Amino acid sequence: MENELTALISRLHTFSGLAHKQDIQLIAQQLREAWPNPCANGDDCALIPDGEGYKLLAMEGFINRFVAEDPWFAGWCGVMVNLSDIAAMGGRPLAVVNALWNDSLPHAGRIVQGMAAASRAYQVPIVGGHTNLRSDRPQLAVAVLGETRHPLSSFLVRTGQALMVAINLQGRWHPPGNNWDAATEADPAALRHALALLPELAASGRVHAAKDISQAGLAGTLVMMLESAGIGAEINLAEIPIPPQVDLEQWLCAFPSFGFLLAVEPEQCSAVQQQFNSGGIACARVGHFTTDKQLMMQLGQQRACYWDLDQQPLTGMSNH
């Protein structure tokens, strides 16, 4: 008889956000062949050497249905998710640009209003882009430029390091998708302070690597992190910070607005936790990184493999 954990894993494997990440495999090899990039692909941002530091460049495109049905929130997310990618690399954002296609000015206006609201809240300017109001449907893509002198990267995760999770639990569901909105009604100063924690931790050396929890959910994002590093991990699902009355399965699939996976030396876990807690962010040590290229999950006394990268790649973005 299938136990609770293996049944959960089977259901998680059917999550659409995970399938979207698997689509990356279809172009990963062609990209490597077409343009041998000296910078590794697969991180939250492109990492571009720039004098004594690095420029960071990220871009997000959004599902057409989401943009059509929830234009203001799509605009907000266009800014927010890109800023999270910059933070995950230990950086600070400089400016945002966008590409907006639409078939209706009122609808396009709602998207721009959402982007402008996020730009004001996070104090990051929208400096340009491309607009077309003669499209057959609403479409949105947003890019952000940032900088860092102390980059975090999924490729820097090492075995023996602790796996930590930092998530803002002070939010609410934003239906119809698995979006946990911890941002649109939050204090803008608190939003900026929380994002600034990542570059501060990077500069102090307390965090070695980080990854923004994306639409692949916590579990899928962790597999992407492991794929870049060429290693595995053990995670105790019971230790993951979770809001009251929220179902574990839904939480593992959620986009949490502010959520990061962290690679931390074990002796630094307490200090990292305290730093996030001081900004109102829940943070916990939930596991550790291992040599085997598997993500092993524990739930109570049950233990099972969620993903075996030796048997099945996820994005195909790996240097190993």
CSV table of C-alpha atoms in Angstrom, one decimal:
chain,number,residue,atom,x,y,z
A,1,MET,CA,0.0,0.0,0.0
A,2,GLU,CA,1.4,3.4,-1.0
A,3,ASN,CA,2.3,5.5,2.1
A,4,GLU,CA,1.5,9.1,2.7
A,5,LEU,CA,4.8,10.5,1.4
A,6,THR,CA,5.0,8.5,-1.8
A,7,ALA,CA,1.4,9.5,-2.6
A,8,LEU,CA,2.3,13.2,-2.0
A,9,ILE,CA,5.3,12.9,-4.3
A,10,SER,CA,3.2,11.3,-7.0
A,11,ARG,CA,0.8,14.2,-6.9
A,12,LEU,CA,3.6,16.8,-6.8
A,13,HIS,CA,5.0,15.3,-10.0
A,14,THR,CA,1.8,16.3,-11.8
A,15,PHE,CA,2.1,20.0,-10.8
A,16,SER,CA,2.0,22.2,-13.9
A,17,GLY,CA,4.6,24.6,-12.7
A,18,LEU,CA,7.1,21.7,-12.7
A,19,ALA,CA,6.2,20.8,-16.3
A,20,HIS,CA,6.9,24.4,-17.4
A,21,LYS,CA,10.5,24.0,-16.1
A,22,GLN,CA,10.9,20.7,-17.9
A,23,ASP,CA,10.2,22.5,-21.1
A,24,ILE,CA,13.6,24.3,-20.7
A,25,GLN,CA,15.3,20.9,-21.6
A,26,LEU,CA,14.0,21.3,-25.2
A,27,ILE,CA,16.2,24.3,-25.8
A,28,ALA,CA,19.1,23.8,-23.3
A,29,GLN,CA,21.3,21.8,-25.6
A,30,GLN,CA,20.6,24.0,-28.7
A,31,LEU,CA,21.5,27.1,-26.6
A,32,ARG,CA,24.9,25.6,-25.6
A,33,GLU,CA,25.7,24.6,-29.2
A,34,ALA,CA,24.6,27.9,-30.7
A,35,TRP,CA,26.4,30.1,-28.2
A,36,PRO,CA,29.1,28.7,-25.8
A,37,ASN,CA,28.5,31.0,-22.9
A,38,PRO,CA,31.4,31.6,-20.5
A,39,CYS,CA,28.8,32.3,-17.8
A,40,ALA,CA,26.8,29.3,-16.6
A,41,ASN,CA,23.1,29.2,-17.6
A,42,GLY,CA,20.6,28.1,-15.0
A,43,ASP,CA,20.9,30.7,-12.2
A,44,ASP,CA,18.2,33.2,-11.4
A,45,CYS,CA,20.2,35.9,-13.2
A,46,ALA,CA,22.9,36.1,-15.8
A,47,LEU,CA,26.2,37.0,-14.0
A,48,ILE,CA,28.3,39.4,-16.1
A,49,PRO,CA,31.8,40.4,-14.9
A,50,ASP,CA,32.0,44.2,-14.6
A,51,GLY,CA,35.3,45.6,-13.2
A,52,GLU,CA,35.5,44.8,-9.5
A,53,GLY,CA,31.9,43.4,-9.4
A,54,TYR,CA,29.2,42.0,-11.6
A,55,LYS,CA,26.1,43.1,-13.4
A,56,LEU,CA,23.0,40.9,-13.0
A,57,LEU,CA,20.4,40.6,-15.7
A,58,ALA,CA,17.1,38.7,-15.3
A,59,MET,CA,13.9,38.4,-17.3
A,60,GLU,CA,10.5,36.9,-16.8
A,61,GLY,CA,7.7,36.2,-19.3
A,62,PHE,CA,4.2,35.5,-18.1
A,63,ILE,CA,1.5,33.0,-19.1
A,64,ASN,CA,-0.9,34.7,-21.4
A,65,ARG,CA,-4.0,33.6,-19.4
A,66,PHE,CA,-2.6,35.0,-16.2
A,67,VAL,CA,-1.9,38.4,-17.9
A,68,ALA,CA,-5.4,38.4,-19.5
A,69,GLU,CA,-7.3,37.5,-16.3
A,70,ASP,CA,-5.4,39.4,-13.6
A,71,PRO,CA,-3.7,42.4,-15.3
A,72,TRP,CA,-2.9,44.5,-12.3
A,73,PHE,CA,-1.4,41.7,-10.3
A,74,ALA,CA,0.5,40.5,-13.4
A,75,GLY,CA,2.1,43.9,-13.7
A,76,TRP,CA,3.0,43.9,-10.0
A,77,CYS,CA,4.5,40.4,-10.3
A,78,GLY,CA,6.5,41.5,-13.4
A,79,VAL,CA,8.5,43.8,-11.2
A,80,MET,CA,8.4,41.7,-8.0
A,81,VAL,CA,9.7,38.4,-9.3
A,82,ASN,CA,12.5,40.0,-11.2
A,83,LEU,CA,13.7,41.8,-8.0
A,84,SER,CA,13.6,38.5,-6.2
A,85,ASP,CA,15.9,37.0,-8.8
A,86,ILE,CA,18.4,39.8,-8.3
A,87,ALA,CA,18.2,39.3,-4.5
A,88,ALA,CA,18.7,35.6,-4.9
A,89,MET,CA,22.1,36.3,-6.6
A,90,GLY,CA,23.1,38.6,-3.8
A,91,GLY,CA,22.4,41.8,-5.7
A,92,ARG,CA,20.6,45.1,-5.6
A,93,PRO,CA,18.3,46.2,-8.5
A,94,LEU,CA,19.1,49.2,-10.6
A,95,ALA,CA,16.3,49.5,-13.2
A,96,VAL,CA,13.4,47.7,-14.9
A,97,VAL,CA,12.3,47.5,-18.6
A,98,ASN,CA,9.3,45.7,-20.1
A,99,ALA,CA,7.7,44.4,-23.3
A,100,LEU,CA,3.9,44.8,-23.3
A,101,TRP,CA,1.7,43.6,-26.1
A,102,ASN,CA,-2.1,44.0,-25.8
A,103,ASP,CA,-5.3,44.3,-27.7
A,104,SER,CA,-7.0,46.8,-25.4
A,105,LEU,CA,-5.8,50.1,-23.9
A,106,PRO,CA,-7.9,49.8,-20.7
A,107,HIS,CA,-6.5,46.3,-20.1
A,108,ALA,CA,-2.9,47.4,-20.9
A,109,GLY,CA,-3.4,50.3,-18.5
A,110,ARG,CA,-4.2,48.0,-15.6
A,111,ILE,CA,-0.9,46.1,-16.3
A,112,VAL,CA,1.1,49.3,-16.3
A,113,GLN,CA,-0.7,50.5,-13.1
A,114,GLY,CA,0.4,47.2,-11.4
A,115,MET,CA,4.0,47.7,-12.6
A,116,ALA,CA,4.1,51.3,-11.5
A,117,ALA,CA,2.7,50.4,-8.0
A,118,ALA,CA,5.5,47.8,-7.5
A,119,SER,CA,8.1,50.2,-8.9
A,120,ARG,CA,7.1,52.8,-6.3
A,121,ALA,CA,6.9,50.2,-3.5
A,122,TYR,CA,10.3,48.8,-4.1
A,123,GLN,CA,11.8,52.1,-5.3
A,124,VAL,CA,13.2,50.7,-8.5
A,125,PRO,CA,12.6,52.8,-11.6
A,126,ILE,CA,11.0,51.5,-14.9
A,127,VAL,CA,13.3,53.1,-17.4
A,128,GLY,CA,12.0,51.9,-20.8
A,129,GLY,CA,10.6,49.0,-22.8
A,130,HIS,CA,8.4,48.2,-25.8
A,131,THR,CA,4.7,48.6,-26.2
A,132,ASN,CA,2.3,47.3,-28.9
A,133,LEU,CA,-1.5,47.8,-28.6
A,134,ARG,CA,-2.3,45.9,-31.8
A,135,SER,CA,-1.7,42.4,-30.6
A,136,ASP,CA,-4.3,39.6,-30.7
A,137,ARG,CA,-3.9,39.0,-27.0
A,138,PRO,CA,-2.3,40.4,-23.8
A,139,GLN,CA,1.4,39.5,-23.3
A,140,LEU,CA,4.0,40.7,-20.8
A,141,ALA,CA,7.7,40.2,-20.3
A,142,VAL,CA,9.8,42.2,-17.8
A,143,ALA,CA,13.6,42.4,-17.4
A,144,VAL,CA,15.7,43.9,-14.6
A,145,LEU,CA,19.3,45.0,-14.3
A,146,GLY,CA,21.2,44.7,-11.0
A,147,GLU,CA,24.7,44.6,-9.5
A,148,THR,CA,26.7,42.8,-6.9
A,149,ARG,CA,30.2,42.4,-5.6
A,150,HIS,CA,29.4,39.3,-3.7
A,151,PRO,CA,27.4,37.0,-6.0
A,152,LEU,CA,25.4,34.0,-4.8
A,153,SER,CA,24.9,31.2,-7.2
A,154,SER,CA,23.3,27.8,-7.3
A,155,PHE,CA,26.5,26.5,-8.8
A,156,LEU,CA,28.3,27.3,-5.5
A,157,VAL,CA,26.3,24.9,-3.3
A,158,ARG,CA,28.5,22.3,-1.6
A,159,THR,CA,27.8,19.0,0.1
A,160,GLY,CA,27.6,19.3,3.9
A,161,GLN,CA,26.1,22.7,3.9
A,162,ALA,CA,22.8,23.2,5.6
A,163,LEU,CA,19.6,23.8,3.5
A,164,MET,CA,17.6,26.7,4.9
A,165,VAL,CA,14.3,28.2,3.8
A,166,ALA,CA,13.2,31.8,4.3
A,167,ILE,CA,9.6,32.7,3.5
A,168,ASN,CA,7.3,35.6,4.3
A,169,LEU,CA,4.2,33.9,5.9
A,170,GLN,CA,2.3,37.2,6.4
A,171,GLY,CA,0.1,37.0,3.4
A,172,ARG,CA,-3.0,35.5,1.8
A,173,TRP,CA,-3.9,33.4,-1.2
A,174,HIS,CA,-4.4,35.3,-4.5
A,175,PRO,CA,-6.7,33.0,-6.5
A,176,PRO,CA,-7.1,31.4,-8.9
A,177,GLY,CA,-3.5,30.1,-9.0
A,178,ASN,CA,-1.1,29.0,-6.2
A,179,ASN,CA,0.0,32.5,-5.6
A,180,TRP,CA,0.7,33.5,-2.0
A,181,ASP,CA,0.5,37.3,-1.9
A,182,ALA,CA,2.8,38.6,0.8
A,183,ALA,CA,3.5,41.9,-1.0
A,184,THR,CA,0.7,44.0,-2.4
A,185,GLU,CA,-0.8,45.0,0.9
A,186,ALA,CA,2.5,45.0,2.9
A,187,ASP,CA,4.4,48.0,4.1
A,188,PRO,CA,6.7,49.1,1.3
A,189,ALA,CA,9.6,49.8,3.7
A,190,ALA,CA,9.3,46.2,5.0
A,191,LEU,CA,9.4,44.8,1.4
A,192,ARG,CA,12.6,46.7,0.7
A,193,HIS,CA,14.2,45.7,3.9
A,194,ALA,CA,13.4,42.0,3.3
A,195,LEU,CA,15.0,42.0,-0.2
A,196,ALA,CA,18.0,43.9,1.1
A,197,LEU,CA,18.7,41.0,3.6
A,198,LEU,CA,20.0,38.8,0.8
A,199,PRO,CA,22.8,41.1,-0.4
A,200,GLU,CA,23.7,41.8,3.2
A,201,LEU,CA,24.0,38.1,4.0
A,202,ALA,CA,26.0,37.6,0.8
A,203,ALA,CA,28.5,40.4,1.7
A,204,SER,CA,28.9,39.0,5.2
A,205,GLY,CA,29.7,35.5,3.9
A,206,ARG,CA,26.9,33.9,6.0
A,207,VAL,CA,25.0,32.6,2.9
A,208,HIS,CA,26.9,30.9,0.1
A,209,ALA,CA,24.1,30.3,-2.4
A,210,ALA,CA,20.4,31.1,-2.8
A,211,LYS,CA,17.6,30.5,-5.1
A,212,ASP,CA,14.2,32.3,-5.4
A,213,ILE,CA,11.3,29.9,-5.0
A,214,SER,CA,9.5,30.2,-8.4
A,215,GLN,CA,6.4,28.9,-10.0
A,216,ALA,CA,8.0,25.5,-9.8
A,217,GLY,CA,7.2,25.6,-6.1
A,218,LEU,CA,9.6,24.9,-3.3
A,219,ALA,CA,10.2,21.3,-4.2
A,220,GLY,CA,10.7,22.0,-7.9
A,221,THR,CA,13.0,25.0,-7.2
A,222,LEU,CA,15.1,22.9,-5.0
A,223,VAL,CA,15.6,20.3,-7.8
A,224,MET,CA,16.7,23.2,-10.1
A,225,MET,CA,19.2,24.3,-7.4
A,226,LEU,CA,20.6,20.8,-7.1
A,227,GLU,CA,20.8,20.4,-10.9
A,228,SER,CA,23.0,23.4,-11.2
A,229,ALA,CA,25.3,22.3,-8.3
A,230,GLY,CA,25.4,18.6,-9.4
A,231,ILE,CA,24.6,17.4,-5.9
A,232,GLY,CA,21.6,16.2,-3.9
A,233,ALA,CA,19.7,17.1,-0.7
A,234,GLU,CA,17.7,15.7,2.2
A,235,ILE,CA,14.7,17.8,3.3
A,236,ASN,CA,12.4,17.3,6.3
A,237,LEU,CA,9.0,18.6,5.1
A,238,ALA,CA,7.8,19.0,8.7
A,239,GLU,CA,10.5,21.8,9.3
A,240,ILE,CA,9.4,24.0,6.4
A,241,PRO,CA,7.8,27.3,7.6
A,242,ILE,CA,4.1,27.3,6.6
A,243,PRO,CA,1.2,29.6,7.4
A,244,PRO,CA,-1.5,28.4,9.7
A,245,GLN,CA,-4.3,26.4,8.1
A,246,VAL,CA,-2.4,26.0,4.8
A,247,ASP,CA,-2.1,22.5,3.3
A,248,LEU,CA,1.5,21.2,2.9
A,249,GLU,CA,0.9,20.0,-0.6
A,250,GLN,CA,-0.4,23.3,-1.8
A,251,TRP,CA,2.4,25.1,0.0
A,252,LEU,CA,5.0,23.0,-1.8
A,253,CYS,CA,3.5,24.1,-5.1
A,254,ALA,CA,3.0,27.7,-4.2
A,255,PHE,CA,4.7,30.8,-5.5
A,256,PRO,CA,5.3,32.6,-2.1
A,257,SER,CA,6.0,36.2,-3.2
A,258,PHE,CA,9.1,36.2,-0.9
A,259,GLY,CA,10.7,32.8,-0.6
A,260,PHE,CA,14.3,31.6,-0.9
A,261,LEU,CA,16.3,28.4,-0.6
A,262,LEU,CA,19.7,29.0,1.1
A,263,ALA,CA,22.9,27.1,1.3
A,264,VAL,CA,24.6,27.9,4.7
A,265,GLU,CA,27.4,26.5,6.7
A,266,PRO,CA,25.9,24.8,9.7
A,267,GLU,CA,27.6,27.1,12.3
A,268,GLN,CA,26.0,30.1,10.6
A,269,CYS,CA,22.4,28.9,10.6
A,270,SER,CA,21.4,30.5,13.9
A,271,ALA,CA,22.7,33.9,12.8
A,272,VAL,CA,21.0,33.7,9.4
A,273,GLN,CA,17.7,32.7,11.0
A,274,GLN,CA,17.9,35.7,13.4
A,275,GLN,CA,18.6,38.1,10.6
A,276,PHE,CA,15.6,37.1,8.7
A,277,ASN,CA,13.4,36.9,11.8
A,278,SER,CA,14.4,40.5,12.6
A,279,GLY,CA,12.8,41.5,9.3
A,280,GLY,CA,9.6,39.6,10.0
A,281,ILE,CA,10.6,36.7,7.7
A,282,ALA,CA,10.2,33.1,8.9
A,283,CYS,CA,13.4,31.1,8.4
A,284,ALA,CA,14.4,27.5,9.3
A,285,ARG,CA,17.0,24.9,8.7
A,286,VAL,CA,15.1,22.1,6.8
A,287,GLY,CA,17.8,19.8,5.7
A,288,HIS,CA,21.3,19.5,4.2
A,289,PHE,CA,23.1,18.9,0.9
A,290,THR,CA,24.4,15.5,-0.1
A,291,THR,CA,26.7,13.8,-2.6
A,292,ASP,CA,24.0,11.7,-4.3
A,293,LYS,CA,22.1,13.6,-7.0
A,294,GLN,CA,18.8,12.9,-5.4
A,295,LEU,CA,16.3,15.0,-3.5
A,296,MET,CA,15.2,12.8,-0.6
A,297,MET,CA,12.1,13.9,1.4
A,298,GLN,CA,11.2,13.0,5.0
A,299,LEU,CA,7.8,13.2,6.5
A,300,GLY,CA,7.5,11.9,10.0
A,301,GLN,CA,9.0,8.4,9.9
A,302,GLN,CA,8.6,8.1,6.1
A,303,ARG,CA,11.4,8.8,3.7
A,304,ALA,CA,11.3,8.7,-0.2
A,305,CYS,CA,13.0,10.0,-3.3
A,306,TYR,CA,11.3,13.0,-4.9
A,307,TRP,CA,13.7,13.4,-7.8
A,308,ASP,CA,16.8,11.5,-9.1
A,309,LEU,CA,18.8,13.8,-11.3
A,310,ASP,CA,20.9,10.8,-12.6
A,311,GLN,CA,17.8,9.3,-14.0
A,312,GLN,CA,15.8,12.4,-15.0
A,313,PRO,CA,17.1,16.0,-15.6
A,314,LEU,CA,14.7,18.9,-14.9
A,315,THR,CA,15.8,21.9,-16.9
A,316,GLY,CA,18.9,20.4,-18.5
A,317,MET,CA,20.9,23.5,-17.3
A,318,SER,CA,23.9,21.9,-15.6
A,319,ASN,CA,27.7,22.0,-16.0
A,320,HIS,CA,28.0,18.5,-14.6
